[in-house]
Tab-separated table of C-alpha atoms and ligand atoms in Angstrom:
chain	number	residue	atom	x	y	z
X	294	UNK	CA	25.781	-12.333	12.854
X	295	UNK	CA	26.385	-10.707	16.450
X	296	UNK	CA	28.230	-8.413	18.771
X	297	UNK	CA	28.533	-9.836	22.028
X	298	UNK	CA	32.174	-10.130	21.909
X	299	UNK	CA	32.488	-6.688	20.322
X	300	UNK	CA	30.656	-4.681	23.192
X	301	UNK	CA	32.298	-7.097	25.919
X	302	UNK	CA	35.813	-6.187	24.645
X	303	UNK	CA	34.973	-2.337	25.309
X	304	UNK	CA	33.619	-2.720	29.257
X	305	UNK	CA	36.729	-2.352	30.795
X	306	UNK	CA	37.343	0.799	29.282
X	307	UNK	CA	33.879	2.225	30.368
X	308	UNK	CA	34.313	1.375	33.904
X	309	UNK	CA	31.264	-1.208	33.344
X	310	UNK	CA	31.104	-5.063	34.265
X	311	UNK	CA	28.055	-5.298	32.211
X	312	UNK	CA	25.443	-3.635	29.757
X	313	UNK	CA	21.949	-4.387	30.215
X	314	UNK	CA	20.401	-4.324	26.790
X	315	UNK	CA	16.232	-3.997	26.338
X	316	UNK	CA	15.503	-1.702	23.543
X	317	UNK	CA	15.262	-3.345	20.333
X	318	UNK	CA	17.878	-1.876	18.431
X	319	UNK	CA	20.714	-2.586	20.887
X	320	UNK	CA	19.297	-5.839	21.628
X	321	UNK	CA	19.309	-6.451	17.868
X	322	UNK	CA	22.750	-5.036	17.423
X	323	UNK	CA	24.394	-7.321	20.193
X	324	UNK	CA	22.470	-10.413	19.713
X	325	UNK	CA	21.576	-10.247	15.979
X	326	UNK	CA	18.259	-11.916	16.983
X	327	UNK	CA	15.082	-9.948	15.440
X	328	UNK	CA	11.901	-10.074	17.635
X	329	UNK	CA	9.415	-7.747	16.183
X	330	UNK	CA	8.870	-5.504	18.809
X	331	UNK	CA	8.491	-8.213	21.176
X	332	UNK	CA	9.746	-8.519	24.589
X	333	UNK	CA	13.671	-9.657	25.205
X	334	UNK	CA	16.635	-8.739	27.529
X	335	UNK	CA	20.486	-9.056	26.285
X	336	UNK	CA	22.939	-9.030	29.129
X	337	UNK	CA	26.622	-8.755	27.970
X	338	UNK	CA	29.492	-9.155	30.525
X	339	UNK	CA	33.077	-9.105	30.518
X	340	UNK	CA	32.687	-12.904	31.113
X	341	UNK	CA	29.493	-14.250	29.582
X	342	UNK	CA	26.618	-13.178	27.694
X	343	UNK	CA	22.945	-13.998	28.050
X	344	UNK	CA	19.439	-13.777	26.347
X	345	UNK	CA	16.476	-13.846	28.068
X	346	UNK	CA	12.965	-13.914	26.331
X	347	UNK	CA	9.489	-15.327	27.007
X	348	UNK	CA	7.507	-18.220	25.724
X	349	UNK	CA	6.326	-16.441	22.363
X	350	UNK	CA	10.055	-15.962	21.150
X	351	UNK	CA	12.338	-18.676	23.231
X	352	UNK	CA	11.949	-21.043	20.176
X	353	UNK	CA	13.341	-18.685	17.482
X	354	UNK	CA	15.764	-16.823	20.065
X	355	UNK	CA	17.172	-20.902	20.576
X	356	UNK	CA	17.564	-21.330	17.092
X	357	UNK	CA	19.042	-17.903	16.174
X	358	UNK	CA	20.938	-16.526	19.145
X	359	UNK	CA	24.391	-17.451	19.349
X	360	UNK	CA	27.579	-17.454	22.055
X	361	UNK	CA	24.788	-16.613	24.908
X	362	UNK	CA	23.065	-18.462	27.524
X	363	UNK	CA	19.240	-18.509	27.135
X	364	UNK	CA	16.458	-18.203	29.873
X	365	UNK	CA	12.906	-18.381	29.284
X	366	UNK	CA	11.055	-15.788	31.215
X	367	UNK	CA	7.680	-16.668	32.986
X	368	UNK	CA	5.269	-15.345	35.768
X	369	UNK	CA	7.775	-17.337	38.565
X	370	UNK	CA	11.064	-16.405	37.254
X	371	UNK	CA	10.626	-12.733	35.861
X	372	UNK	CA	13.616	-10.877	33.944
X	373	UNK	CA	14.925	-8.952	37.218
X	374	UNK	CA	15.185	-13.153	38.607
X	375	UNK	CA	17.569	-14.078	35.861
X	376	UNK	CA	19.300	-10.996	35.364
X	377	UNK	CA	20.034	-11.377	39.244
X	378	UNK	CA	21.152	-14.943	38.502
X	379	UNK	CA	23.786	-13.493	35.606
X	380	UNK	CA	24.749	-10.824	38.140
X	381	UNK	CA	26.016	-13.622	40.668
X	382	UNK	CA	27.406	-15.980	38.268
X	383	UNK	CA	29.199	-13.334	35.999
X	384	UNK	CA	30.367	-10.730	39.288
X	385	UNK	CA	28.859	-7.942	38.087
X	386	UNK	CA	28.654	-4.908	40.209
X	387	UNK	CA	28.553	-2.302	37.849
X	388	UNK	CA	25.563	-2.610	35.121
X	389	UNK	CA	25.582	-0.128	31.930
X	390	UNK	CA	21.829	0.323	30.898
X	391	UNK	CA	20.421	1.936	28.191
X	392	UNK	CA	19.172	5.619	29.605
X	393	UNK	CA	17.961	6.887	26.414
X	394	UNK	CA	15.454	4.152	25.681
X	395	UNK	CA	14.410	2.797	28.869
X	396	UNK	CA	11.340	4.186	30.550
X	397	UNK	CA	11.546	5.562	34.044
X	398	UNK	CA	9.072	2.901	35.195
X	399	UNK	CA	11.333	0.302	33.922
X	400	UNK	CA	14.248	1.983	35.568
X	401	UNK	CA	12.846	2.110	38.978
X	402	UNK	CA	11.773	-1.577	39.075
X	403	UNK	CA	15.122	-2.400	37.766
X	404	UNK	CA	16.928	-0.578	40.640
X	405	UNK	CA	15.498	-1.538	43.379
X	406	UNK	CA	14.896	-5.437	42.882
X	407	UNK	CA	18.666	-5.859	40.970
X	408	UNK	CA	21.357	-6.377	43.100
X	409	UNK	CA	23.950	-4.113	41.457
X	410	UNK	CA	24.446	-0.434	40.875
X	411	UNK	CA	23.062	0.621	37.101
X	412	UNK	CA	24.827	3.315	35.154
X	413	UNK	CA	23.914	5.401	31.974
X	414	UNK	CA	25.359	3.608	29.116
X	415	UNK	CA	23.445	4.608	26.003
X	416	UNK	CA	26.435	6.773	25.052
X	417	UNK	CA	28.705	3.977	24.780
X	418	UNK	CA	26.967	1.707	22.805
X	419	UNK	CA	25.928	4.584	20.103
X	420	UNK	CA	29.932	5.314	19.810
X	421	UNK	CA	30.349	1.528	18.959
X	422	UNK	CA	27.495	1.022	16.632
X	423	UNK	CA	29.145	4.159	14.560
X	424	UNK	CA	31.516	1.921	12.755
X	425	UNK	CA	30.004	-0.727	10.706
X	426	UNK	CA	31.794	-3.954	9.946
X	427	UNK	CA	32.007	-5.910	6.509
X	428	UNK	CA	28.830	-8.047	7.238
X	429	UNK	CA	26.774	-4.731	8.311
X	430	UNK	CA	27.706	-3.106	5.253
X	431	UNK	CA	26.648	-5.618	3.204
X	432	UNK	CA	23.327	-5.543	4.600
X	433	UNK	CA	23.080	-1.728	4.348
X	434	UNK	CA	23.613	-2.086	0.837
X	435	UNK	CA	21.142	-5.034	0.489
X	436	UNK	CA	18.596	-2.259	1.969
X	437	UNK	CA	20.002	0.480	-0.512
X	438	UNK	CA	19.535	-2.206	-3.505
X	439	UNK	CA	15.982	-2.663	-2.500
X	440	UNK	CA	15.192	0.792	-2.259
X	441	UNK	CA	16.843	1.626	-5.878
X	442	UNK	CA	14.737	-0.880	-7.355
X	443	UNK	CA	11.571	0.284	-6.219
X	444	UNK	CA	12.434	4.086	-7.545
X	445	UNK	CA	13.579	2.662	-10.863
X	446	UNK	CA	9.823	0.916	-11.327
X	447	UNK	CA	7.864	4.055	-9.606
X	448	UNK	CA	9.950	6.389	-12.106
X	449	UNK	CA	8.240	4.283	-14.560
X	450	UNK	CA	4.493	4.287	-13.061
X	451	UNK	CA	4.224	7.985	-12.057
X	452	UNK	CA	2.034	9.923	-14.073
X	453	UNK	CA	0.018	13.278	-13.968
X	454	UNK	CA	-3.362	13.294	-11.774
X	455	UNK	CA	-1.478	10.141	-9.446
X	456	UNK	CA	-1.553	11.413	-5.795
X	457	UNK	CA	1.338	11.525	-3.202
X	458	UNK	CA	-0.411	9.238	-1.018
X	459	UNK	CA	-0.630	6.627	-3.812
X	460	UNK	CA	3.222	6.880	-4.652
X	461	UNK	CA	4.277	6.543	-1.439
X	462	UNK	CA	2.004	3.412	-0.855
X	463	UNK	CA	3.843	1.852	-4.489
X	464	UNK	CA	6.770	2.620	-3.132
X	465	UNK	CA	6.271	0.617	0.178
X	466	UNK	CA	4.807	-2.128	-1.805
X	467	UNK	CA	7.554	-2.507	-3.977
X	468	UNK	CA	10.173	-2.248	-1.359
X	469	UNK	CA	8.478	-5.038	0.211
X	470	UNK	CA	8.095	-7.010	-2.771
X	471	UNK	CA	11.389	-6.421	-3.174
X	472	UNK	CA	12.575	-8.523	-0.209
X	473	UNK	CA	12.590	-5.703	2.358
X	474	UNK	CA	11.144	-6.797	6.059
X	475	UNK	CA	9.660	-3.194	6.604
X	476	UNK	CA	9.932	0.336	6.059
X	477	UNK	CA	12.716	1.913	7.759
X	478	UNK	CA	10.630	5.207	8.161
X	479	UNK	CA	7.607	6.087	6.597
X	480	UNK	CA	7.964	7.277	3.290
X	481	UNK	CA	7.906	10.883	2.228
X	482	UNK	CA	6.684	11.953	-1.242
X	483	UNK	CA	5.840	15.879	-1.587
X	484	UNK	CA	4.819	17.286	-4.929
X	485	UNK	CA	4.930	21.203	-6.243
X	486	UNK	CA	4.373	23.493	-3.586
X	487	UNK	CA	4.249	20.406	-0.817
X	488	UNK	CA	8.220	20.024	-1.642
X	489	UNK	CA	9.122	22.892	0.538
X	490	UNK	CA	8.338	20.863	3.706
X	491	UNK	CA	11.143	18.570	4.393
X	492	UNK	CA	9.421	15.963	6.440
X	493	UNK	CA	6.124	16.164	4.090
X	494	UNK	CA	3.207	13.477	5.121
X	495	UNK	CA	1.863	12.552	1.568
X	496	UNK	CA	-1.577	14.020	0.699
X	497	UNK	CA	-4.100	13.302	-1.525
X	498	UNK	CA	-2.336	16.129	-3.722
X	499	UNK	CA	-2.543	15.065	-7.148
X	500	UNK	CA	0.623	15.489	-9.514
X	501	UNK	CA	0.561	18.122	-11.985
X	502	UNK	CA	2.875	19.240	-15.034
X	503	UNK	CA	5.463	21.330	-13.871
X	504	UNK	CA	5.916	19.578	-10.456
X	505	UNK	CA	8.767	18.913	-8.686
X	506	UNK	CA	8.307	15.564	-6.737
X	507	UNK	CA	10.765	14.614	-3.847
X	508	UNK	CA	10.689	11.161	-2.637
X	509	UNK	CA	12.601	10.220	0.385
X	510	UNK	CA	12.323	6.406	1.670
X	511	UNK	CA	13.601	3.431	2.631
X	512	UNK	CA	13.672	0.109	4.078
X	513	UNK	CA	15.050	-2.678	6.422
X	514	UNK	CA	16.863	-5.476	5.113
X	515	UNK	CA	18.399	-8.234	7.725
X	516	UNK	CA	17.982	-5.874	10.443
X	517	UNK	CA	19.695	-2.718	8.518
X	518	UNK	CA	18.112	0.872	7.004
X	519	UNK	CA	18.355	2.017	3.908
X	520	UNK	CA	17.605	6.056	3.338
X	521	UNK	CA	17.551	7.997	-0.021
X	522	UNK	CA	15.924	10.753	-1.729
X	523	UNK	CA	15.238	11.729	-5.751
X	524	UNK	CA	13.724	14.680	-6.862
X	525	UNK	CA	12.009	14.345	-10.230
X	526	UNK	CA	10.227	16.643	-12.599
X	527	UNK	CA	6.853	16.325	-14.107
X	528	UNK	CA	6.859	17.739	-17.695
X	529	UNK	CA	9.578	20.209	-17.814
X	530	UNK	CA	11.467	22.531	-15.360
X	531	UNK	CA	11.424	26.389	-14.632
X	532	UNK	CA	14.603	28.044	-14.987
X	533	UNK	CA	14.840	28.779	-11.266
X	534	UNK	CA	13.717	25.105	-10.626
X	535	UNK	CA	16.729	23.842	-12.876
X	536	UNK	CA	19.347	26.193	-11.127
X	537	UNK	CA	17.959	24.986	-7.839
X	538	UNK	CA	18.475	21.396	-8.589
X	539	UNK	CA	21.618	21.768	-9.616
X	540	UNK	CA	23.003	23.781	-6.544
X	541	UNK	CA	21.535	20.944	-4.608
X	542	UNK	CA	23.433	18.444	-6.792
X	543	UNK	CA	26.759	20.458	-6.473
X	544	UNK	CA	26.093	20.865	-2.742
X	545	UNK	CA	25.488	17.139	-2.270
X	546	UNK	CA	29.104	16.348	-4.516
X	547	UNK	CA	31.010	18.739	-2.508
X	548	UNK	CA	30.042	17.559	0.979
X	549	UNK	CA	30.944	13.759	-0.746
X	550	UNK	CA	34.148	15.038	-2.011
X	551	UNK	CA	34.795	15.824	1.724
X	552	UNK	CA	33.774	12.942	3.453
X	553	UNK	CA	36.425	10.938	4.811
X	554	UNK	CA	37.517	9.643	8.374
X	555	UNK	CA	39.399	11.917	10.494
X	556	UNK	CA	37.445	15.129	9.371
X	557	UNK	CA	34.481	16.060	11.523
X	558	UNK	CA	31.059	16.276	11.137
X	559	UNK	CA	30.790	19.917	10.768
X	560	UNK	CA	33.509	20.196	8.049
X	561	UNK	CA	31.516	17.895	5.924
X	562	UNK	CA	28.391	19.900	6.127
X	563	UNK	CA	30.305	22.914	6.006
X	564	UNK	CA	31.637	21.850	2.499
X	565	UNK	CA	28.091	21.345	0.933
X	566	UNK	CA	26.659	24.128	3.027
X	567	UNK	CA	28.914	26.561	1.310
X	568	UNK	CA	27.632	25.687	-2.467
X	569	UNK	CA	24.389	26.575	-1.007
X	570	UNK	CA	25.017	29.938	0.524
X	571	UNK	CA	27.147	30.602	-2.586
X	572	UNK	CA	24.331	30.282	-4.761
X	573	UNK	CA	22.139	32.761	-2.509
X	574	UNK	CA	20.150	29.799	-0.878
X	575	UNK	CA	21.675	29.906	2.739
X	576	UNK	CA	18.467	30.405	4.481
X	577	UNK	CA	16.789	27.814	2.573
X	578	UNK	CA	18.466	24.754	4.045
X	579	UNK	CA	17.831	24.295	7.559
X	580	UNK	CA	18.949	20.787	8.399
X	581	UNK	CA	21.635	19.053	8.688
X	582	UNK	CA	24.190	17.518	5.794
X	583	UNK	CA	23.549	13.959	6.911
X	584	UNK	CA	23.588	11.321	9.649
X	585	UNK	CA	24.436	7.804	10.452
X	586	UNK	CA	22.323	4.999	9.329
X	587	UNK	CA	22.754	1.655	10.716
X	588	UNK	CA	20.021	-0.693	12.735
X	589	UNK	CA	18.245	2.727	13.175
X	590	UNK	CA	17.545	4.717	10.539
X	591	UNK	CA	19.227	8.011	12.380
X	592	UNK	CA	22.156	6.916	14.654
X	593	UNK	CA	25.505	8.609	14.896
X	594	UNK	CA	27.169	10.063	13.714
X	595	UNK	CA	26.244	13.134	12.536
X	596	UNK	CA	27.364	15.549	9.614
X	597	UNK	CA	25.747	18.202	10.950
X	598	UNK	CA	26.972	22.237	11.895
X	599	UNK	CA	27.609	21.296	15.950
X	600	UNK	CA	29.671	17.740	15.818
X	601	UNK	CA	33.111	19.064	15.979
X	602	UNK	CA	33.946	15.056	16.509
X	603	UNK	CA	35.903	13.189	13.785
X	604	UNK	CA	34.472	11.371	11.875
X	605	UNK	CA	35.405	7.224	12.311
X	606	UNK	CA	36.628	5.327	9.302
X	607	UNK	CA	33.669	2.549	8.590
X	608	UNK	CA	31.066	5.000	9.713
X	609	UNK	CA	28.107	5.300	7.220
X	610	UNK	CA	26.066	8.293	6.935
X	611	UNK	CA	23.631	10.011	4.399
X	612	UNK	CA	24.533	12.912	2.290
X	613	UNK	CA	21.375	14.830	2.089
X	614	UNK	CA	21.307	18.629	1.300
X	615	UNK	CA	18.152	20.416	0.035
X	616	UNK	CA	16.686	23.642	-1.036
X	617	UNK	CA	13.137	24.670	0.363
X	618	UNK	CA	11.032	27.582	-1.040
X	619	UNK	CA	8.167	28.038	0.952
X	620	UNK	CA	4.915	27.946	-1.342
X	621	UNK	CA	7.126	27.397	-4.409
X	622	UNK	CA	8.820	23.886	-4.143
X	623	UNK	CA	11.656	21.930	-2.733
X	624	UNK	CA	14.688	19.465	-3.771
X	625	UNK	CA	16.603	17.308	-1.854
X	626	UNK	CA	18.920	14.579	-3.169
X	627	UNK	CA	20.039	11.887	-0.732
X	628	UNK	CA	22.751	9.140	-0.776
X	629	UNK	CA	24.398	7.215	1.788
X	630	UNK	CA	27.774	6.735	1.796
X	631	UNK	CA	30.595	4.558	3.775
X	632	UNK	CA	33.667	6.506	5.276
X	633	UNK	CA	37.063	5.423	4.511
X	634	UNK	CA	40.711	6.671	5.419
X	635	UNK	CA	41.089	8.367	2.334
X	636	UNK	CA	37.700	9.567	1.246
X	637	UNK	CA	33.871	7.733	0.388
X	638	UNK	CA	32.364	5.188	-1.246
X	639	UNK	CA	28.745	6.036	-2.106
X	640	UNK	CA	26.540	3.163	-1.848
X	641	UNK	CA	23.778	4.614	-3.610
X	642	UNK	CA	23.949	3.683	-7.057
X	643	UNK	CA	20.486	5.444	-8.763
X	644	UNK	CA	21.677	8.130	-11.165
X	645	UNK	CA	21.088	12.110	-9.904
X	646	UNK	CA	21.202	13.881	-13.062
X	647	UNK	CA	17.950	15.601	-13.185
X	648	UNK	CA	14.994	12.942	-14.525
X	649	UNK	CA	11.912	14.524	-16.376
X	650	UNK	CA	9.209	11.979	-16.479
V	190	ZN	ZN1	15.965	10.166	3.461
V	191	ZN	ZN1	18.079	10.870	5.731
């Protein structure tokens, strides 16, 4: 799978002759070639694509990159030399670059050495990546299933006395053993009062009777991320815990019911937020309802109060409202949904009824 043609097809309307892809996410999106943290540059022009890398990656690149000319960089022939050759071969005058990931030092170097004009193009690439094709959806679902398998197993293992760190470590092991390439982010495991911090870092705190345990985790499968959160209870729940859990669940279901192509990110967020506000917890839900998920764990589009743009068909976003009560506990429930013309498909299968361990 690669997206060279997809990118090339949109260059004219962006008034670009080509784009230079230097960041890992867009290089992978364009080429389908995963080089872990490694060096490499993809260049997509209106009449041909290129992939340049060094001796450490060239063998794998030659085997895996299709539909592009491949070149090996070395001291005599650095990236700028290969790119300049492509610039003259493909007649490139205006070259888009990744203004949100390229360092200032790299930009200055390229600007000085390349025989063309460089213009910011990150926004264009983010817009393209918002809409997922069938292959991308299949990979996102694959990543999701691995995470769900890890959840099913960890629920059998959590005991009073286990630390948050131990749970996080097991989740990582289970996802890797289940076929994940790596984590899509460091797992969040927050128990008891730690649960009121939406992005808590797992601690040595031991699980106690009466705790809520929030686990937010995901993995990367064939280059695509999963993201899910479940909050489970140990021992039993108070009336307030039960009320808060079901408010979050109703809010999530309301947001999912409102989510479809053509509605704005703000409208989807508002549908969920209204449920939380009406229950009297409006001030306890500080973050957005959802974010796009794909090659990166956080990408466009956002289902947030400030996104006035219509969500496109084929976008994949998280649905993750929460209520956080400082000093007490927190609840968040997160699925990932695929937007369609007439609604959405929840690609997360794990049950959401309150689980009491
Ligand atoms: Zn998450
Ligand atoms: Zn998320």
